[in-house]
CSV table of C-alpha atoms in Angstrom, one decimal:
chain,number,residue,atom,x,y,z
A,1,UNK,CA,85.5,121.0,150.7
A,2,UNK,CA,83.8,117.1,150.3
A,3,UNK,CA,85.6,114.5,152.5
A,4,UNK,CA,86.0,112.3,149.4
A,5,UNK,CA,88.3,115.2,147.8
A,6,UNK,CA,90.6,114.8,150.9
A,7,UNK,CA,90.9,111.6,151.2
A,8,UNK,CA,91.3,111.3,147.3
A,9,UNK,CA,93.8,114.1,147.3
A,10,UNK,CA,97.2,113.0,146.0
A,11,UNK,CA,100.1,114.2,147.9
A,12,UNK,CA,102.6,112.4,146.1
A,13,UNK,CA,103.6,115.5,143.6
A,14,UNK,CA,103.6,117.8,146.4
A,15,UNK,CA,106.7,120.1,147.3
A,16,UNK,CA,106.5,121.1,150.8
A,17,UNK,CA,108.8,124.0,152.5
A,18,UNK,CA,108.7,123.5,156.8
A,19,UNK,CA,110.1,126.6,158.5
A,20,UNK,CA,110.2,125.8,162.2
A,21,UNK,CA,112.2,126.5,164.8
A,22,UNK,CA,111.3,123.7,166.8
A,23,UNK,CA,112.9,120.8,166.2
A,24,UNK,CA,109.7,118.0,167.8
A,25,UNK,CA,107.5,120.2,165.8
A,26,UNK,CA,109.5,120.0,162.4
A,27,UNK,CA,110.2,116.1,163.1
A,28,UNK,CA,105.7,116.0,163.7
A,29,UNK,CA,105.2,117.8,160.5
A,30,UNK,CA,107.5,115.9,158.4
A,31,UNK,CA,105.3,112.3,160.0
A,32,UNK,CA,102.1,114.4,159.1
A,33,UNK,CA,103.4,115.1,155.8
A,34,UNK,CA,105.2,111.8,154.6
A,35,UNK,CA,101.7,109.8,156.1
A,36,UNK,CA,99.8,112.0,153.9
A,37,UNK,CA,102.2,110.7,151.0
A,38,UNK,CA,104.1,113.9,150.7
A,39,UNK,CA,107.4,112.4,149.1
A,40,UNK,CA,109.3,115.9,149.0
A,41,UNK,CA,110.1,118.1,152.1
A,42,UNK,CA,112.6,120.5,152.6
A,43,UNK,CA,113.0,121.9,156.3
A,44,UNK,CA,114.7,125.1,157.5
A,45,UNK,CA,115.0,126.3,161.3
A,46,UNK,CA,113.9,129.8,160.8
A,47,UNK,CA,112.8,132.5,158.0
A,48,UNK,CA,116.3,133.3,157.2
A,49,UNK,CA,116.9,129.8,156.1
A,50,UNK,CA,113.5,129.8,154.4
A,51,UNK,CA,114.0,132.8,152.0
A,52,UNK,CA,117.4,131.0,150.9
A,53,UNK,CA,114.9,127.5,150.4
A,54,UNK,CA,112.2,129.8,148.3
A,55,UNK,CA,114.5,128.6,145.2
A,56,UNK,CA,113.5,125.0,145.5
A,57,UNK,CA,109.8,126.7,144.1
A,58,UNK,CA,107.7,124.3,146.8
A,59,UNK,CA,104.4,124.3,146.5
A,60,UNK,CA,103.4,125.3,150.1
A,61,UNK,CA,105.0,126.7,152.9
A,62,UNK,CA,104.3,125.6,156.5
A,63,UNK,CA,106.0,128.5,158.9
A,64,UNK,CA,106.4,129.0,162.3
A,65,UNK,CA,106.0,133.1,163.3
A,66,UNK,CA,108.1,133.3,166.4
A,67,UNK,CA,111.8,132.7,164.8
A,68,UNK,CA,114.8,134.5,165.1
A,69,UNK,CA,117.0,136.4,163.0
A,70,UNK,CA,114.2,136.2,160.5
A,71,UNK,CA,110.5,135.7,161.8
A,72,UNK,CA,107.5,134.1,159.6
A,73,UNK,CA,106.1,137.9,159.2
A,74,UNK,CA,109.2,138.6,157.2
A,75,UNK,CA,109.9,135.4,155.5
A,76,UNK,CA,106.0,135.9,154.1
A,77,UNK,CA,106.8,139.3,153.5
A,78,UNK,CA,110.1,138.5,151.4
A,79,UNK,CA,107.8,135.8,149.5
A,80,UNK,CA,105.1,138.5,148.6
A,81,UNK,CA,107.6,141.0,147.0
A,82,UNK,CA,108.8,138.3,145.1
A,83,UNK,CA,108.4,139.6,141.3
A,84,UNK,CA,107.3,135.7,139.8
A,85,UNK,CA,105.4,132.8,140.9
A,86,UNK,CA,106.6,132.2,144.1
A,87,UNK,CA,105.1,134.9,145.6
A,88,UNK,CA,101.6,133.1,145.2
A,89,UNK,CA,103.1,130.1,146.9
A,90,UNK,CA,100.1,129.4,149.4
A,91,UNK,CA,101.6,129.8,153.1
A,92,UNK,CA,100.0,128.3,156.5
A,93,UNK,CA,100.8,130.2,159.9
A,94,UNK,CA,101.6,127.9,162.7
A,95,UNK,CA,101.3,129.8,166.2
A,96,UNK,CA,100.2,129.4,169.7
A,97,UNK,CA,99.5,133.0,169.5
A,98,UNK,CA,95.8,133.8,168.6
A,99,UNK,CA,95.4,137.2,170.0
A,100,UNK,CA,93.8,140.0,166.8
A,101,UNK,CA,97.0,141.5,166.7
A,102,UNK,CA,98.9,138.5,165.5
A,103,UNK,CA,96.3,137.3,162.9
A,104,UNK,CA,95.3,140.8,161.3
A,105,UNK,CA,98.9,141.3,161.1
A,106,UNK,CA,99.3,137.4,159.5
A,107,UNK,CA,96.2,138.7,157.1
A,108,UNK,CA,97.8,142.1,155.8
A,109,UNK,CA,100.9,140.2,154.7
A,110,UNK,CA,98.0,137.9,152.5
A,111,UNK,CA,98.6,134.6,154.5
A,112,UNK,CA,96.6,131.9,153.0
A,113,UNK,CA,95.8,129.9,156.3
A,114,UNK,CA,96.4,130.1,160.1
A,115,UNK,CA,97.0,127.4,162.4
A,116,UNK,CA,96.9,127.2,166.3
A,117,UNK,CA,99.4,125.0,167.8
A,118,UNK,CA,99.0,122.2,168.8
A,119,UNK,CA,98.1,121.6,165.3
A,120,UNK,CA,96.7,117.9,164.2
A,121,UNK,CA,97.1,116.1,161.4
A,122,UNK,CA,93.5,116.1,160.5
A,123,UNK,CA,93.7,120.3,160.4
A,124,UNK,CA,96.9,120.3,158.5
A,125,UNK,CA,95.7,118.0,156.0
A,126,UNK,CA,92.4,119.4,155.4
A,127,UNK,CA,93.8,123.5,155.5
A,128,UNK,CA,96.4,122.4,152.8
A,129,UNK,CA,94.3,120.4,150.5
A,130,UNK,CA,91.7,123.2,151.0
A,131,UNK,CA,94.8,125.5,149.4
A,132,UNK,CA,96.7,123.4,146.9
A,133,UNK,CA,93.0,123.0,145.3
A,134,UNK,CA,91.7,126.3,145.4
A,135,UNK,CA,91.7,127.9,141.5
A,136,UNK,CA,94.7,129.8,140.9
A,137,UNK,CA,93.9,134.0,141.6
């Protein structure tokens, strides 16, 4: 994707779903977010939480994988069985785990993008532009 269509990008229309468990890391992605212009997020604490916040329809999900009772595998899972449009909604990964197992497992559940933490704002930006632009499937 051009630079110019990043920076162009307008995130002002933009629904966003955080599922973290992390409190600093939720509070980091909601500065990423709003200082990209993002004017609507909606946060949850684990996947759980997240399935109950799929009925807000946002337009991307940014999900931890290590969460308890529900982890990000399942939330995605949930989301994919979903019988409308929601179960397209594009979904980024965060993890500090990068091992095969983890990502081929992330990839047979259809995650859209997968991001090692610590992510950066640059990363996040770019990976969800690169998603919310992509031509529908």
């Amino acid at each position: 994707m051009a630079e110019a269509s990043v920076l162009e990008f307008n995130f002002a229309p933009v629904k966003v779903l955080i599922v973290e468990d992390n409190d600093f890391v939720r509070f980091m992605l909601k500065k990423y977010l709003t200082g990209y212009g993002v004017k609507d997020v909606s946060e949850a604490t684990n996947g759980e939480e997240g399935i109950n916040m799929m009925s807000i329809k946002p337009d991307i999900v940014i999900c931890d994988i290590h969460m308890s009772p529900v982890d990000g595998f399942n939330l995605l899972k949930h989301v994919r069985s979903m019988p409308d449009a929601e179960s397209k909604t594009p979904f980024i990964f965060l993890t500090g785990n990068a091992n095969a197992e983890f990502v081929q497992k992330a990839r047979n559940l259809t995650v859209d993008a997968y991001l090692l933490k610590p992510i950066t704002a640059d990363n996040l930006k770019n990976k969800m532009v690169a998603l919310l632009t992509r031509p529908a499937s």
